Steps between C-alpha positions, in 0.01 A plus 500: 500500500697791386647759727297783336199445726557521867306669779637835596694503815464790745877504519506610135307814591182375337219365717342175393174528312199497727143588409378828643297463813173694457492575871834678486383750237479857630144612555360773283432814700141524613303765316476822696161589640325828441526750782172498692550862596556585132173334402322688781655826377381432146144424613494808725623712207215381278245552779636851570477598135142373489422700815639823357309452174181434698555808717556719194179361347305569821631856533441569131142378522444729801636799309297415190182481706560851635558664162226737393323472168722770349819322614577735788574354838228536758616648827617214723476577868563287808139384508507389137809279528371154440603162619642435153771762541586374847507139381715588198753690709525226763535235230781692334688553828451136593629390160813712537567363848449147366742579216760614753460168681532317168813699420660397828405136448637510145834638614528234771399230250760618249773484765428139597765247402436185298161625384373612165454873485272560201180566695687707756645727232165540324339572838761766575440666163119495532492629856768766449333620180167529679647694794685739266198558273257563786758727665532692173121520476479651850785741422326616182179551699678705763676714238178547307321607817774746586477676161123554516513711817 
């Protein structure tokens, strides 16, 4: 045979040909899991928004029931305050407290390492938006009450 074909010698700087061993291949990184706290924050954000919408609907229905035929508000005294108004107020406060819990869980979920953060970020946005909007609603109510005196 001719000298043109010869196995490569490690002394030449070239390793001899060997088929790749499939067990020596580097493993692909495992896909990162979603943050459980982020998912909880997202679900709490949706539940809190539903609670605030329900409380606004309950309070609005109470106010609409107490409107007179000419559109003027009937005098509401302590005896006339119904369970609807109490339920609506408690539901709104509970929803805001739940949103604060969801905000904390979302921040913790976003800070976790080696976890996906999509649900945590969406949960942070939903819960923070709800807290800010309800806070603004209360502030507008307080300012509106102060100007009517």
